[in-house]
Amino acid sequence: MPLILLSGYPSSGKTYRSLQLRNFFQDKILTSNDPRVSRLTVHHINDESLGLSRHVYHTARTEKDARAAEYSAVKRVLGRDVIVIADSMNYIKGFRYQLYCEAKALQTPSCVVHIGISIDKCRDLHARRPPELRYSDEDFENLLFRYEEPNGMTRWDSPCFIVPFEDDSPPLESIWEAIIGSDGKTKVIRQNPATVLKPAAPENYLYEMDHITSGILTRIQAYQSDHPGEIGGSLNRQHSLDKARIKAIFVEYLNDQFGRS
C-alpha cells in the first residue's frame, strides 16, 4: 500500500506530524467496515526506529549509510497491504525519486508531506531541544543549506501536501483520499512499459522457431506439388493516406501511449 514521505528542515516538527498521520490512519483502519481497508497495517520509520544518531550527518559516508538504512527499511516493509510513513528529512530529491520508484514498482501510490516552516523558526526550535537531541551547529546549518524543497510539479513529489507549522494538523482526509480513496477500489499505479521486465524466452526458442518454420515450408511445397500450374491470387495491402490523416493518426498514437504510462 502507499508510501508517505515526510520532508522538511531539521527540527521542523516532522515526527510530530508523522505521529498525527499514524494515529489517524490507525483509527481509520480500526473503524472501517471495508475489508480492503481493515486489512491494512501502518509502519512508522524514522531515525530513532533505525537506531541512527544525529551524528550520522557529520560526514558524507555515515550520512550515505543512514540513507541506505532508511531505503532498505522502507523497501523491506513496503507492500500492497502496508502504509509506510517514512519520517526523515528526505531532503535530497534524488533519494525521494528512488523511494517513489520503489512504490511505483509495486504499483502502489505515494505522496510527499512537506513541513512548511521558516529557517529562523527551525533554529529557535533546535536551540530549545535537549543536548542529546540536537545536531551540531555545523551539521544543522549544513543540512539547512543543502535542503532541496519538494516540487509538486515533478511526478516523484506529487501529490505534495504542504503543512504550515501553525496548522493544528495535516490535511488528513485529503491525504487519505489521495493514497487510499473512498470509492472501495484499490488505487493501482501503472508501471512504465519501459521498466516492465518481459518474460525470458524459453531455452528451446530457436529450435521451436526453426521447427515451425520448416513445417510451414513443407506444407507450401506439398501444396505446390499437388497443384502444379496453379497461380495464386494477388494481395495488395497498401493504402494511400493524405498528410492530414497521417498527422491525426500520429497524434492518436501519442495520446494512447501517454495514457498508458
Coordinates of N, CA and C in Angstrom, one line a residue, residues 90-220:
N90 N 14.5 13.5 4.3 CA 14.2 13.2 2.8 C 14.5 14.4 2.0
Y91 N 15.6 15.1 2.3 CA 15.9 16.4 1.7 C 16.5 16.4 0.4
I92 N 17.0 15.2 -0.1 CA 17.6 15.1 -1.4 C 16.6 14.6 -2.4
K93 N 16.3 15.3 -3.5 CA 15.3 14.9 -4.4 C 15.6 13.6 -5.1
G94 N 16.9 13.3 -5.3 CA 17.2 12.0 -5.9 C 16.8 10.8 -5.0
F95 N 16.9 11.0 -3.7 CA 16.5 10.0 -2.8 C 15.0 9.8 -2.8
R96 N 14.3 10.9 -2.8 CA 12.8 10.8 -2.9 C 12.4 10.1 -4.2
Y97 N 13.2 10.4 -5.2 CA 12.9 9.7 -6.5 C 13.1 8.2 -6.4
Q98 N 14.1 7.8 -5.7 CA 14.4 6.4 -5.5 C 13.2 5.7 -4.8
L99 N 12.8 6.3 -3.7 CA 11.6 5.7 -3.0 C 10.4 5.7 -3.8
Y100 N 10.1 6.8 -4.6 CA 9.0 6.9 -5.5 C 9.0 5.7 -6.5
C101 N 10.2 5.4 -7.0 CA 10.3 4.3 -8.0 C 10.0 2.9 -7.3
E102 N 10.4 2.8 -6.0 CA 10.1 1.5 -5.3 C 8.6 1.3 -5.2
A103 N 7.9 2.4 -4.8 CA 6.5 2.3 -4.7 C 5.8 2.1 -6.0
K104 N 6.3 2.7 -7.0 CA 5.7 2.5 -8.4 C 5.9 1.1 -8.9
A105 N 7.1 0.5 -8.5 CA 7.3 -0.8 -9.0 C 6.4 -1.8 -8.4
L106 N 5.8 -1.5 -7.2 CA 4.8 -2.3 -6.6 C 3.4 -1.9 -6.9
Q107 N 3.3 -0.9 -7.8 CA 2.0 -0.4 -8.3 C 1.2 0.2 -7.2
T108 N 1.8 0.8 -6.2 CA 1.1 1.4 -5.1 C 1.4 2.9 -5.1
P109 N 0.5 3.7 -4.6 CA 0.7 5.2 -4.7 C 1.6 5.7 -3.6
S110 N 2.1 6.9 -3.8 CA 3.0 7.6 -2.8 C 2.7 9.1 -2.8
C111 N 3.1 9.7 -1.8 CA 2.9 11.2 -1.7 C 3.9 11.8 -0.8
V112 N 4.1 13.1 -0.8 CA 5.0 13.8 0.0 C 4.3 14.8 0.9
V113 N 4.6 14.8 2.2 CA 4.1 15.7 3.1 C 5.2 16.7 3.5
H114 N 5.2 17.9 3.1 CA 6.2 18.9 3.3 C 5.9 19.8 4.4
I115 N 6.7 19.9 5.4 CA 6.5 20.8 6.6 C 6.9 22.2 6.2
G116 N 6.0 23.1 6.2 CA 6.3 24.5 5.8 C 6.6 25.3 7.1
I117 N 7.9 25.7 7.1 CA 8.4 26.4 8.3 C 9.6 27.3 7.9
S118 N 9.7 28.4 8.6 CA 10.9 29.3 8.3 C 12.2 28.7 8.9
I119 N 13.3 29.1 8.3 CA 14.6 28.7 8.8 C 14.8 29.2 10.2
D120 N 14.4 30.5 10.5 CA 14.6 31.1 11.8 C 13.8 30.3 12.9
K121 N 12.6 29.9 12.5 CA 11.8 29.1 13.5 C 12.5 27.8 13.8
C122 N 13.1 27.1 12.8 CA 13.8 25.9 13.0 C 14.9 26.1 13.9
R123 N 15.7 27.1 13.7 CA 16.8 27.4 14.6 C 16.4 27.6 16.0
D124 N 15.3 28.3 16.2 CA 14.7 28.5 17.5 C 14.3 27.2 18.2
L125 N 13.6 26.4 17.4 CA 13.1 25.1 18.0 C 14.3 24.2 18.3
H126 N 15.3 24.2 17.4 CA 16.5 23.4 17.6 C 17.3 23.8 18.9
A127 N 17.3 25.1 19.2 CA 18.0 25.5 20.4 C 17.3 25.1 21.6
R128 N 16.0 24.9 21.6 CA 15.3 24.5 22.8 C 15.3 23.0 23.1
R129 N 15.9 22.2 22.2 CA 15.9 20.8 22.4 C 17.0 20.4 23.4
P130 N 16.7 19.2 24.1 CA 17.8 18.7 25.0 C 19.1 18.5 24.2
P131 N 20.2 18.6 24.8 CA 21.5 18.5 24.1 C 21.6 17.2 23.3
E132 N 21.1 16.1 23.9 CA 21.3 14.8 23.2 C 20.4 14.7 22.0
L133 N 19.4 15.6 21.8 CA 18.6 15.5 20.6 C 19.0 16.6 19.6
R134 N 20.0 17.3 19.8 CA 20.4 18.4 18.9 C 21.5 17.8 17.9
Y135 N 21.5 18.5 16.7 CA 22.6 18.3 15.8 C 23.7 19.3 16.2
S136 N 24.9 19.0 15.8 CA 26.0 20.0 16.0 C 25.6 21.2 15.2
D137 N 26.1 22.4 15.6 CA 25.8 23.6 14.9 C 26.2 23.6 13.4
E138 N 27.4 23.0 13.2 CA 27.9 22.9 11.8 C 27.0 22.0 11.0
D139 N 26.6 20.8 11.5 CA 25.7 19.9 10.8 C 24.3 20.5 10.5
F140 N 23.8 21.2 11.5 CA 22.5 21.8 11.4 C 22.5 22.8 10.3
E141 N 23.4 23.7 10.3 CA 23.5 24.7 9.2 C 23.7 24.1 7.8
N142 N 24.5 23.1 7.8 CA 24.8 22.4 6.6 C 23.5 21.7 6.0
L143 N 22.7 21.1 6.9 CA 21.5 20.5 6.4 C 20.5 21.5 5.9
L144 N 20.4 22.6 6.6 CA 19.6 23.7 6.1 C 20.0 24.2 4.7
F145 N 21.3 24.3 4.5 CA 21.8 24.8 3.2 C 21.5 23.8 2.1
R146 N 21.6 22.5 2.4 CA 21.5 21.5 1.3 C 20.1 21.0 1.1
Y147 N 19.2 21.5 1.8 CA 17.8 21.0 1.7 C 17.2 21.4 0.3
E148 N 16.7 20.4 -0.4 CA 16.0 20.5 -1.7 C 14.5 20.4 -1.5
E149 N 13.9 21.5 -1.6 CA 12.4 21.5 -1.3 C 11.6 20.7 -2.3
P150 N 10.6 19.9 -1.9 CA 9.8 19.2 -2.8 C 9.1 20.1 -3.8
N151 N 8.9 19.6 -5.0 CA 8.2 20.4 -6.1 C 7.1 19.5 -6.6
G152 N 5.9 20.0 -6.3 CA 4.7 19.2 -6.7 C 4.5 19.0 -8.2
M153 N 5.3 19.8 -9.0 CA 5.2 19.7 -10.4 C 5.9 18.4 -10.9
T154 N 6.8 17.9 -10.1 CA 7.5 16.7 -10.6 C 6.7 15.4 -10.1
R155 N 6.8 14.4 -10.9 CA 6.0 13.2 -10.6 C 6.4 12.5 -9.3
W156 N 7.7 12.6 -8.9 CA 8.1 11.9 -7.7 C 7.7 12.6 -6.4
D157 N 7.4 13.9 -6.6 CA 7.0 14.7 -5.4 C 5.5 15.0 -5.4
S158 N 4.8 14.3 -6.3 CA 3.3 14.6 -6.5 C 2.5 13.3 -6.1
P159 N 1.4 13.5 -5.4 CA 0.9 14.8 -4.8 C 1.7 15.2 -3.6
C160 N 1.9 16.6 -3.5 CA 2.6 17.1 -2.4 C 1.7 18.0 -1.5
F161 N 1.6 17.6 -0.2 CA 0.8 18.3 0.8 C 1.7 19.1 1.7
I162 N 1.5 20.4 1.6 CA 2.3 21.3 2.4 C 1.5 21.6 3.7
V163 N 2.2 21.4 4.8 CA 1.6 21.6 6.2 C 2.3 22.7 6.9
P164 N 1.7 23.9 6.9 CA 2.3 25.0 7.6 C 2.5 24.7 9.1
F165 N 3.6 25.2 9.7 CA 3.9 25.0 11.1 C 2.8 25.4 12.0
E166 N 2.0 26.4 11.7 CA 1.0 26.9 12.5 C -0.3 26.1 12.5
D167 N -0.5 25.2 11.5 CA -1.7 24.4 11.4 C -1.7 23.4 12.5
D168 N -2.9 23.1 13.0 CA -3.1 22.1 14.1 C -2.8 20.7 13.6
S169 N -3.1 20.4 12.4 CA -2.9 19.0 11.9 C -2.7 19.1 10.4
P170 N -2.1 18.0 9.8 CA -2.1 18.0 8.3 C -3.5 17.8 7.7
P171 N -3.6 17.9 6.4 CA -4.9 17.6 5.8 C -5.1 16.1 5.7
L172 N -5.5 15.6 6.8 CA -5.6 14.1 7.0 C -6.5 13.5 6.0
E173 N -7.7 14.0 5.9 CA -8.7 13.4 5.0 C -8.2 13.5 3.5
S174 N -7.6 14.6 3.1 CA -7.1 14.7 1.8 C -6.0 13.7 1.5
I175 N -5.1 13.5 2.4 CA -4.1 12.6 2.2 C -4.6 11.1 2.1
W176 N -5.6 10.8 3.0 CA -6.2 9.5 2.9 C -6.9 9.3 1.6
E177 N -7.6 10.3 1.1 CA -8.3 10.2 -0.2 C -7.3 10.0 -1.3
A178 N -6.1 10.7 -1.2 CA -5.2 10.6 -2.3 C -4.5 9.2 -2.4
I179 N -4.2 8.6 -1.3 CA -3.5 7.4 -1.3 C -4.3 6.1 -1.1
I180 N -5.5 6.2 -0.4 CA -6.3 5.1 -0.2 C -7.6 5.2 -1.0
G181 N -8.3 6.3 -0.9 CA -9.5 6.5 -1.6 C -10.7 6.0 -0.8
S182 N -11.9 6.5 -1.2 CA -13.1 6.1 -0.5 C -14.1 5.5 -1.5
D183 N -13.7 5.1 -2.7 CA -14.6 4.5 -3.6 C -14.7 3.0 -3.6
G184 N -13.9 2.4 -2.6 CA -14.0 0.9 -2.5 C -13.0 0.2 -3.4
K185 N -12.3 1.0 -4.2 CA -11.3 0.3 -5.2 C -9.9 0.7 -4.7
T186 N -9.0 -0.3 -4.9 CA -7.6 -0.2 -4.5 C -7.0 0.7 -5.6
K187 N -6.2 1.7 -5.1 CA -5.5 2.6 -6.1 C -4.3 1.8 -6.6
V188 N -4.2 1.7 -7.9 CA -3.1 1.0 -8.6 C -2.4 2.0 -9.5
I189 N -1.1 2.0 -9.3 CA -0.3 2.9 -10.2 C 0.3 2.0 -11.3
R190 N 0.1 2.4 -12.5 CA 0.6 1.6 -13.6 C 2.1 1.9 -13.8
Q191 N 2.8 0.8 -14.1 CA 4.2 0.9 -14.3 C 4.5 1.4 -15.7
N192 N 5.7 2.1 -15.9 CA 6.1 2.5 -17.3 C 6.4 1.2 -18.1
P193 N 5.9 1.1 -19.3 CA 6.2 -0.1 -20.1 C 7.7 -0.3 -20.3
A194 N 8.5 0.7 -20.2 CA 10.0 0.5 -20.4 C 10.6 -0.1 -19.2
T195 N 10.0 -0.1 -18.1 CA 10.6 -0.7 -16.9 C 10.0 -2.0 -16.5
V196 N 9.0 -2.5 -17.3 CA 8.4 -3.8 -17.0 C 9.3 -4.9 -17.6
L197 N 9.7 -5.8 -16.8 CA 10.5 -6.9 -17.3 C 9.7 -7.9 -18.1
K198 N 10.2 -8.1 -19.3 CA 9.5 -9.1 -20.2 C 9.9 -10.5 -19.8
P199 N 9.0 -11.4 -20.0 CA 9.4 -12.8 -19.6 C 10.5 -13.3 -20.6
A200 N 11.4 -14.0 -20.0 CA 12.5 -14.5 -20.8 C 12.0 -15.6 -21.8
A201 N 12.6 -15.7 -22.9 CA 12.3 -16.7 -23.9 C 12.7 -18.0 -23.4
P202 N 12.0 -19.1 -23.7 CA 12.4 -20.4 -23.3 C 13.7 -20.8 -23.9
E203 N 14.4 -21.8 -23.3 CA 15.7 -22.2 -23.8 C 15.6 -22.8 -25.2
N204 N 14.5 -23.4 -25.5 CA 14.4 -24.1 -26.8 C 13.7 -23.2 -27.9
Y205 N 13.8 -21.9 -27.6 CA 13.1 -20.9 -28.5 C 13.5 -21.1 -30.0
L206 N 14.8 -21.1 -30.2 CA 15.3 -21.2 -31.6 C 14.9 -22.5 -32.3
Y207 N 15.0 -23.6 -31.5 CA 14.6 -24.9 -32.0 C 13.1 -24.9 -32.4
E208 N 12.3 -24.4 -31.5 CA 10.8 -24.3 -31.9 C 10.6 -23.4 -33.1
M209 N 11.2 -22.3 -33.2 CA 11.0 -21.4 -34.3 C 11.4 -22.1 -35.6
D210 N 12.6 -22.8 -35.6 CA 13.1 -23.5 -36.8 C 12.1 -24.6 -37.1
H211 N 11.6 -25.3 -36.1 CA 10.7 -26.4 -36.4 C 9.4 -26.0 -37.0
I212 N 8.8 -24.9 -36.5 CA 7.6 -24.3 -37.0 C 7.8 -23.8 -38.4
T213 N 8.9 -23.1 -38.6 CA 9.2 -22.6 -40.0 C 9.3 -23.7 -41.0
S214 N 10.0 -24.7 -40.6 CA 10.2 -25.9 -41.5 C 8.9 -26.5 -41.8
G215 N 8.0 -26.6 -40.8 CA 6.7 -27.2 -41.1 C 5.9 -26.4 -42.1
I216 N 6.0 -25.0 -42.0 CA 5.2 -24.2 -42.9 C 5.8 -24.3 -44.3
L217 N 7.1 -24.4 -44.5 CA 7.7 -24.6 -45.8 C 7.3 -25.9 -46.4
T218 N 7.3 -27.0 -45.6 CA 6.9 -28.3 -46.1 C 5.5 -28.3 -46.6
R219 N 4.6 -27.6 -45.9 CA 3.2 -27.6 -46.4 C 3.1 -26.8 -47.7
I220 N 3.8 -25.7 -47.8 CA 3.8 -25.0 -49.1 C 4.3 -25.8 -50.2

